[in-house]
Amino acid sequence: SAVISQKPSRDICQRGTSLTIQCQVDSQVTMMFWYRQQPGQSLTLIATANQGSEATYESGFVIDKFPISRPNLTFSTLTVSNMSPEDSSIYLCSVWGGPGSTDTQYFGPGTRLTVL
Amino acid sequence: GESVGLHLPTLSVQEGDNSIINCAYSNSASDYFIWYKQESGKGPQFIIDIRSNMDKRQGQRVTVLLNKTVKHLSLQIAATQPGDSAVYFCAENRDRGSTLGRLYFGRGTQLTVWP
């Protein structure tokens, strides 16, 4: 299975600021996914990040609010811009398994964001 | 029994009993389904998956049933243990024919196991 790490694990931020979350995978993967999990809720897909192309955003999410970078096949960042308390959530990245194991999707530990 | 709380449905069971967690999915074209377990403060952990050409799959202490007619999934946990206490999510891959597709998650169920 793919091993995924995220930084930071948690943060407390002020309204109006931005936070960049990093996701690192231990193998090369074609696509990486970013999810949001609001308190007590399920996971909602924000966008799909492909290396070498712009991210594809789901309905309700826009690039200006959640810019994503994908500089190589093992790394991606998600920025939460101009934050408000409604952005307080857990942000998770995920990938389908690396070479030899592409059958399921694995998740990182998440970044717990609190916006004051 | 099962009840709907403010956020997630909850299921409370006695240790040693069997648990059944249900999930309704929305897209009849979805061809791959996964059950995840999420413990407090952690990311979702893969439990078991099933493809749409199957109606049952068994793992260690867990069984997933798929009813495509009514678009329903269930997760059965045998001999439930306190360590099984967590939130359980089903997820569907709607990008039919692609093993690298997007996942869409169900509402989740909070399972509590009492000793």
mmCIF file of N, CA and C in Angstrom, chain B residues 3-85:
data_model
loop_
_atom_site.group_PDB
_atom_site.id
_atom_site.type_symbol
_atom_site.label_atom_id
_atom_site.label_comp_id
_atom_site.label_asym_id
_atom_site.label_seq_id
_atom_site.Cartn_x
_atom_site.Cartn_y
_atom_site.Cartn_z
ATOM 1 N N SER B 3 -29.592 4.689 15.044
ATOM 2 C CA SER B 3 -30.345 5.932 15.140
ATOM 3 C C SER B 3 -29.617 7.005 14.359
ATOM 4 N N VAL B 4 -30.288 8.049 14.075
ATOM 5 C CA VAL B 4 -29.708 9.162 13.339
ATOM 6 C C VAL B 4 -29.439 10.290 14.314
ATOM 7 N N GLY B 5 -28.194 10.691 14.438
ATOM 8 C CA GLY B 5 -27.841 11.786 15.326
ATOM 9 C C GLY B 5 -27.818 13.086 14.568
ATOM 10 N N LEU B 6 -27.228 14.101 15.219
ATOM 11 C CA LEU B 6 -27.179 15.412 14.597
ATOM 12 C C LEU B 6 -26.336 15.366 13.331
ATOM 13 N N HIS B 7 -25.275 14.557 13.334
ATOM 14 C CA HIS B 7 -24.421 14.492 12.173
ATOM 15 C C HIS B 7 -24.455 13.106 11.546
ATOM 16 N N LEU B 8 -23.879 12.128 12.243
ATOM 17 C CA LEU B 8 -23.747 10.793 11.688
ATOM 18 C C LEU B 8 -24.731 9.836 12.348
ATOM 19 N N PRO B 9 -25.260 8.899 11.564
ATOM 20 C CA PRO B 9 -26.015 7.809 12.184
ATOM 21 C C PRO B 9 -25.108 7.038 13.136
ATOM 22 N N THR B 10 -25.689 6.476 14.182
ATOM 23 C CA THR B 10 -24.897 5.733 15.157
ATOM 24 C C THR B 10 -25.422 4.324 15.295
ATOM 25 N N LEU B 11 -24.510 3.413 15.622
ATOM 26 C CA LEU B 11 -24.850 2.013 15.868
ATOM 27 C C LEU B 11 -24.092 1.574 17.110
ATOM 28 N N SER B 12 -24.811 1.082 18.091
ATOM 29 C CA SER B 12 -24.199 0.600 19.322
ATOM 30 C C SER B 12 -24.420 -0.894 19.435
ATOM 31 N N VAL B 13 -23.337 -1.645 19.696
ATOM 32 C CA VAL B 13 -23.438 -3.098 19.803
ATOM 33 C C VAL B 13 -22.632 -3.570 21.001
ATOM 34 N N GLN B 14 -22.980 -4.749 21.463
ATOM 35 C CA GLN B 14 -22.255 -5.396 22.553
ATOM 36 C C GLN B 14 -21.058 -6.139 21.977
ATOM 37 N N GLU B 15 -19.973 -6.121 22.699
ATOM 38 C CA GLU B 15 -18.791 -6.877 22.281
ATOM 39 C C GLU B 15 -19.162 -8.332 22.009
ATOM 40 N N GLY B 16 -18.687 -8.860 20.896
ATOM 41 C CA GLY B 16 -18.970 -10.246 20.542
ATOM 42 C C GLY B 16 -20.148 -10.400 19.593
ATOM 43 N N ASP B 17 -21.019 -9.394 19.555
ATOM 44 C CA ASP B 17 -22.145 -9.443 18.618
ATOM 45 C C ASP B 17 -21.665 -9.137 17.204
ATOM 46 N N ASN B 18 -22.522 -9.436 16.240
ATOM 47 C CA ASN B 18 -22.238 -9.057 14.862
ATOM 48 C C ASN B 18 -22.814 -7.665 14.581
ATOM 49 N N SER B 19 -22.110 -6.909 13.754
ATOM 50 C CA SER B 19 -22.564 -5.563 13.385
ATOM 51 C C SER B 19 -22.882 -5.531 11.903
ATOM 52 N N ILE B 20 -23.914 -4.789 11.570
ATOM 53 C CA ILE B 20 -24.236 -4.573 10.160
ATOM 54 C C ILE B 20 -24.371 -3.069 9.940
ATOM 55 N N ILE B 21 -23.558 -2.559 9.051
ATOM 56 C CA ILE B 21 -23.584 -1.137 8.716
ATOM 57 C C ILE B 21 -24.048 -1.001 7.273
ATOM 58 N N ASN B 22 -24.992 -0.134 7.045
ATOM 59 C CA ASN B 22 -25.606 -0.009 5.727
ATOM 60 C C ASN B 22 -25.218 1.286 5.038
ATOM 61 N N CYS B 23 -25.297 1.253 3.723
ATOM 62 C CA CYS B 23 -24.954 2.426 2.923
ATOM 63 C C CYS B 23 -25.738 2.378 1.625
ATOM 64 N N ALA B 24 -26.335 3.501 1.276
ATOM 65 C CA ALA B 24 -27.001 3.634 -0.014
ATOM 66 C C ALA B 24 -26.115 4.475 -0.915
ATOM 67 N N TYR B 25 -25.888 4.019 -2.131
ATOM 68 C CA TYR B 25 -25.097 4.828 -3.052
ATOM 69 C C TYR B 25 -25.998 5.396 -4.133
ATOM 70 N N SER B 26 -25.475 6.361 -4.872
ATOM 71 C CA SER B 26 -26.386 7.163 -5.691
ATOM 72 C C SER B 26 -26.298 6.907 -7.184
ATOM 73 N N ASN B 27 -25.152 6.394 -7.652
ATOM 74 C CA ASN B 27 -24.946 6.332 -9.093
ATOM 75 C C ASN B 27 -24.961 4.893 -9.577
ATOM 76 N N SER B 28 -25.913 4.550 -10.418
ATOM 77 C CA SER B 28 -26.030 3.171 -10.901
ATOM 78 C C SER B 28 -24.859 2.772 -11.790
ATOM 79 N N ALA B 29 -24.090 3.761 -12.274
ATOM 80 C CA ALA B 29 -22.937 3.454 -13.122
ATOM 81 C C ALA B 29 -21.678 3.152 -12.306
ATOM 82 N N SER B 30 -21.720 3.375 -11.003
ATOM 83 C CA SER B 30 -20.542 3.102 -10.168
ATOM 84 C C SER B 30 -20.197 1.630 -10.226
ATOM 85 N N ASP B 31 -18.902 1.321 -10.367
ATOM 86 C CA ASP B 31 -18.525 -0.078 -10.553
ATOM 87 C C ASP B 31 -17.522 -0.581 -9.521
ATOM 88 N N TYR B 32 -17.211 0.246 -8.555
ATOM 89 C CA TYR B 32 -16.235 -0.167 -7.545
ATOM 90 C C TYR B 32 -16.585 0.535 -6.252
ATOM 91 N N PHE B 33 -16.548 -0.236 -5.159
ATOM 92 C CA PHE B 33 -16.983 0.293 -3.873
ATOM 93 C C PHE B 33 -15.977 -0.103 -2.793
ATOM 94 N N ILE B 34 -15.786 0.799 -1.847
ATOM 95 C CA ILE B 34 -14.822 0.566 -0.778
ATOM 96 C C ILE B 34 -15.468 0.915 0.560
ATOM 97 N N TRP B 35 -15.142 0.145 1.560
ATOM 98 C CA TRP B 35 -15.479 0.490 2.945
ATOM 99 C C TRP B 35 -14.202 0.943 3.648
ATOM 100 N N TYR B 36 -14.337 2.079 4.351
ATOM 101 C CA TYR B 36 -13.234 2.621 5.131
ATOM 102 C C TYR B 36 -13.633 2.708 6.594
ATOM 103 N N LYS B 37 -12.623 2.603 7.447
ATOM 104 C CA LYS B 37 -12.773 2.796 8.882
ATOM 105 C C LYS B 37 -11.965 4.028 9.263
ATOM 106 N N GLN B 38 -12.571 4.945 10.004
ATOM 107 C CA GLN B 38 -11.846 6.133 10.422
ATOM 108 C C GLN B 38 -11.920 6.281 11.936
ATOM 109 N N GLU B 39 -10.776 6.151 12.566
ATOM 110 C CA GLU B 39 -10.669 6.372 14.000
ATOM 111 C C GLU B 39 -10.400 7.845 14.255
ATOM 112 N N SER B 40 -10.723 8.261 15.448
ATOM 113 C CA SER B 40 -10.599 9.672 15.802
ATOM 114 C C SER B 40 -9.180 10.176 15.579
ATOM 115 N N GLY B 41 -9.049 11.283 14.839
ATOM 116 C CA GLY B 41 -7.747 11.883 14.611
ATOM 117 C C GLY B 41 -6.912 11.226 13.532
ATOM 118 N N LYS B 42 -7.502 10.283 12.805
ATOM 119 C CA LYS B 42 -6.753 9.572 11.770
ATOM 120 C C LYS B 42 -7.454 9.677 10.418
ATOM 121 N N GLY B 43 -6.699 9.369 9.358
ATOM 122 C CA GLY B 43 -7.297 9.291 8.036
ATOM 123 C C GLY B 43 -8.052 7.984 7.857
ATOM 124 N N PRO B 44 -8.913 7.921 6.863
ATOM 125 C CA PRO B 44 -9.656 6.679 6.594
ATOM 126 C C PRO B 44 -8.707 5.527 6.268
ATOM 127 N N GLN B 45 -9.054 4.361 6.795
ATOM 128 C CA GLN B 45 -8.253 3.152 6.599
ATOM 129 C C GLN B 45 -9.065 2.148 5.794
ATOM 130 N N PHE B 46 -8.487 1.620 4.731
ATOM 131 C CA PHE B 46 -9.157 0.635 3.883
ATOM 132 C C PHE B 46 -9.531 -0.613 4.684
ATOM 133 N N ILE B 47 -10.772 -1.079 4.489
ATOM 134 C CA ILE B 47 -11.205 -2.327 5.127
ATOM 135 C C ILE B 47 -11.379 -3.406 4.086
ATOM 136 N N ILE B 48 -12.270 -3.151 3.117
ATOM 137 C CA ILE B 48 -12.602 -4.152 2.119
ATOM 138 C C ILE B 48 -13.226 -3.443 0.935
ATOM 139 N N ASP B 49 -13.108 -4.053 -0.230
ATOM 140 C CA ASP B 49 -13.701 -3.474 -1.426
ATOM 141 C C ASP B 49 -14.478 -4.532 -2.192
ATOM 142 N N ILE B 50 -15.249 -4.080 -3.172
ATOM 143 C CA ILE B 50 -16.018 -4.996 -3.993
ATOM 144 C C ILE B 50 -16.278 -4.337 -5.343
ATOM 145 N N ARG B 51 -16.234 -5.136 -6.397
ATOM 146 C CA ARG B 51 -16.532 -4.626 -7.726
ATOM 147 C C ARG B 51 -17.971 -4.967 -8.085
ATOM 148 N N SER B 52 -18.485 -4.278 -9.068
ATOM 149 C CA SER B 52 -19.910 -4.399 -9.370
ATOM 150 C C SER B 52 -20.270 -5.735 -10.004
ATOM 151 N N ASN B 53 -19.277 -6.530 -10.410
ATOM 152 C CA ASN B 53 -19.582 -7.846 -10.971
ATOM 153 C C ASN B 53 -19.698 -8.913 -9.890
ATOM 154 N N MET B 54 -19.643 -8.482 -8.638
ATOM 155 C CA MET B 54 -19.789 -9.388 -7.507
ATOM 156 C C MET B 54 -20.939 -8.905 -6.638
ATOM 157 N N ASP B 55 -21.501 -9.825 -5.817
ATOM 158 C CA ASP B 55 -22.505 -9.376 -4.866
ATOM 159 C C ASP B 55 -22.095 -9.638 -3.420
ATOM 160 N N LYS B 56 -20.960 -10.307 -3.251
ATOM 161 C CA LYS B 56 -20.495 -10.594 -1.895
ATOM 162 C C LYS B 56 -18.990 -10.779 -1.925
ATOM 163 N N ARG B 57 -18.337 -10.274 -0.883
ATOM 164 C CA ARG B 57 -16.909 -10.502 -0.739
ATOM 165 C C ARG B 57 -16.590 -10.583 0.739
ATOM 166 N N GLN B 58 -15.720 -11.547 1.080
ATOM 167 C CA GLN B 58 -15.394 -11.740 2.489
ATOM 168 C C GLN B 58 -13.941 -11.457 2.762
ATOM 169 N N GLY B 59 -13.707 -10.869 3.920
ATOM 170 C CA GLY B 59 -12.351 -10.677 4.390
ATOM 171 C C GLY B 59 -12.227 -11.280 5.775
ATOM 172 N N GLN B 60 -11.253 -10.817 6.511
ATOM 173 C CA GLN B 60 -11.090 -11.319 7.867
ATOM 174 C C GLN B 60 -12.102 -10.639 8.779
ATOM 175 N N ARG B 61 -13.081 -11.364 9.236
ATOM 176 C CA ARG B 61 -14.162 -10.891 10.115
ATOM 177 C C ARG B 61 -15.106 -9.905 9.451
ATOM 178 N N VAL B 62 -14.870 -9.556 8.225
ATOM 179 C CA VAL B 62 -15.756 -8.611 7.544
ATOM 180 C C VAL B 62 -16.280 -9.208 6.241
ATOM 181 N N THR B 63 -17.509 -8.821 5.917
ATOM 182 C CA THR B 63 -18.145 -9.228 4.669
ATOM 183 C C THR B 63 -18.840 -8.006 4.091
ATOM 184 N N VAL B 64 -18.694 -7.799 2.799
ATOM 185 C CA VAL B 64 -19.416 -6.731 2.127
ATOM 186 C C VAL B 64 -20.426 -7.359 1.176
ATOM 187 N N LEU B 65 -21.638 -6.845 1.223
ATOM 188 C CA LEU B 65 -22.704 -7.276 0.333
ATOM 189 C C LEU B 65 -23.099 -6.115 -0.559
ATOM 190 N N LEU B 66 -23.309 -6.405 -1.825
ATOM 191 C CA LEU B 66 -23.682 -5.374 -2.787
ATOM 192 C C LEU B 66 -24.991 -5.756 -3.457
ATOM 193 N N ASN B 67 -25.963 -4.882 -3.374
ATOM 194 C CA ASN B 67 -27.246 -5.083 -4.053
ATOM 195 C C ASN B 67 -27.410 -3.965 -5.064
ATOM 196 N N LYS B 68 -27.111 -4.267 -6.310
ATOM 197 C CA LYS B 68 -27.130 -3.232 -7.351
ATOM 198 C C LYS B 68 -28.562 -2.827 -7.717
ATOM 199 N N THR B 69 -29.495 -3.721 -7.485
ATOM 200 C CA THR B 69 -30.886 -3.428 -7.839
ATOM 201 C C THR B 69 -31.407 -2.220 -7.057
ATOM 202 N N VAL B 70 -31.062 -2.193 -5.770
ATOM 203 C CA VAL B 70 -31.526 -1.089 -4.932
ATOM 204 C C VAL B 70 -30.392 -0.154 -4.544
ATOM 205 N N LYS B 71 -29.232 -0.328 -5.154
ATOM 206 C CA LYS B 71 -28.067 0.529 -4.901
ATOM 207 C C LYS B 71 -27.756 0.598 -3.413
ATOM 208 N N HIS B 72 -27.466 -0.566 -2.863
ATOM 209 C CA HIS B 72 -27.241 -0.678 -1.435
ATOM 210 C C HIS B 72 -26.023 -1.548 -1.147
ATOM 211 N N LEU B 73 -25.224 -1.062 -0.198
ATOM 212 C CA LEU B 73 -24.055 -1.792 0.293
ATOM 213 C C LEU B 73 -24.232 -2.061 1.772
ATOM 214 N N SER B 74 -23.704 -3.174 2.233
ATOM 215 C CA SER B 74 -23.645 -3.370 3.674
ATOM 216 C C SER B 74 -22.288 -3.942 4.055
ATOM 217 N N LEU B 75 -21.885 -3.610 5.258
ATOM 218 C CA LEU B 75 -20.650 -4.132 5.841
ATOM 219 C C LEU B 75 -21.034 -4.917 7.086
ATOM 220 N N GLN B 76 -20.667 -6.177 7.102
ATOM 221 C CA GLN B 76 -20.940 -7.009 8.261
ATOM 222 C C GLN B 76 -19.629 -7.275 8.976
ATOM 223 N N ILE B 77 -19.612 -7.015 10.276
ATOM 224 C CA ILE B 77 -18.445 -7.285 11.102
ATOM 225 C C ILE B 77 -18.819 -8.379 12.090
ATOM 226 N N ALA B 78 -18.099 -9.484 12.021
ATOM 227 C CA ALA B 78 -18.381 -10.606 12.913
ATOM 228 C C ALA B 78 -17.636 -10.436 14.238
ATOM 229 N N ALA B 79 -18.278 -10.876 15.306
ATOM 230 C CA ALA B 79 -17.656 -10.856 16.633
ATOM 231 C C ALA B 79 -17.017 -9.503 16.909
ATOM 232 N N THR B 80 -17.829 -8.478 16.895
ATOM 233 C CA THR B 80 -17.348 -7.101 17.023
ATOM 234 C C THR B 80 -16.555 -6.901 18.309
ATOM 235 N N GLN B 81 -15.452 -6.182 18.192
ATOM 236 C CA GLN B 81 -14.546 -5.943 19.310
ATOM 237 C C GLN B 81 -14.488 -4.453 19.631
ATOM 238 N N PRO B 82 -14.086 -4.093 20.848
ATOM 239 C CA PRO B 82 -13.974 -2.661 21.176
ATOM 240 C C PRO B 82 -13.089 -1.894 20.207
ATOM 241 N N GLY B 83 -12.072 -2.541 19.683
ATOM 242 C CA GLY B 83 -11.197 -1.885 18.702
ATOM 243 C C GLY B 83 -11.871 -1.583 17.386
ATOM 244 N N ASP B 84 -13.068 -2.105 17.179
ATOM 245 C CA ASP B 84 -13.821 -1.806 15.959
ATOM 246 C C ASP B 84 -14.564 -0.484 16.073
ATOM 247 N N SER B 85 -14.613 0.086 17.248
ATOM 248 C CA SER B 85 -15.307 1.371 17.431
ATOM 249 C C SER B 85 -14.633 2.435 16.575
#
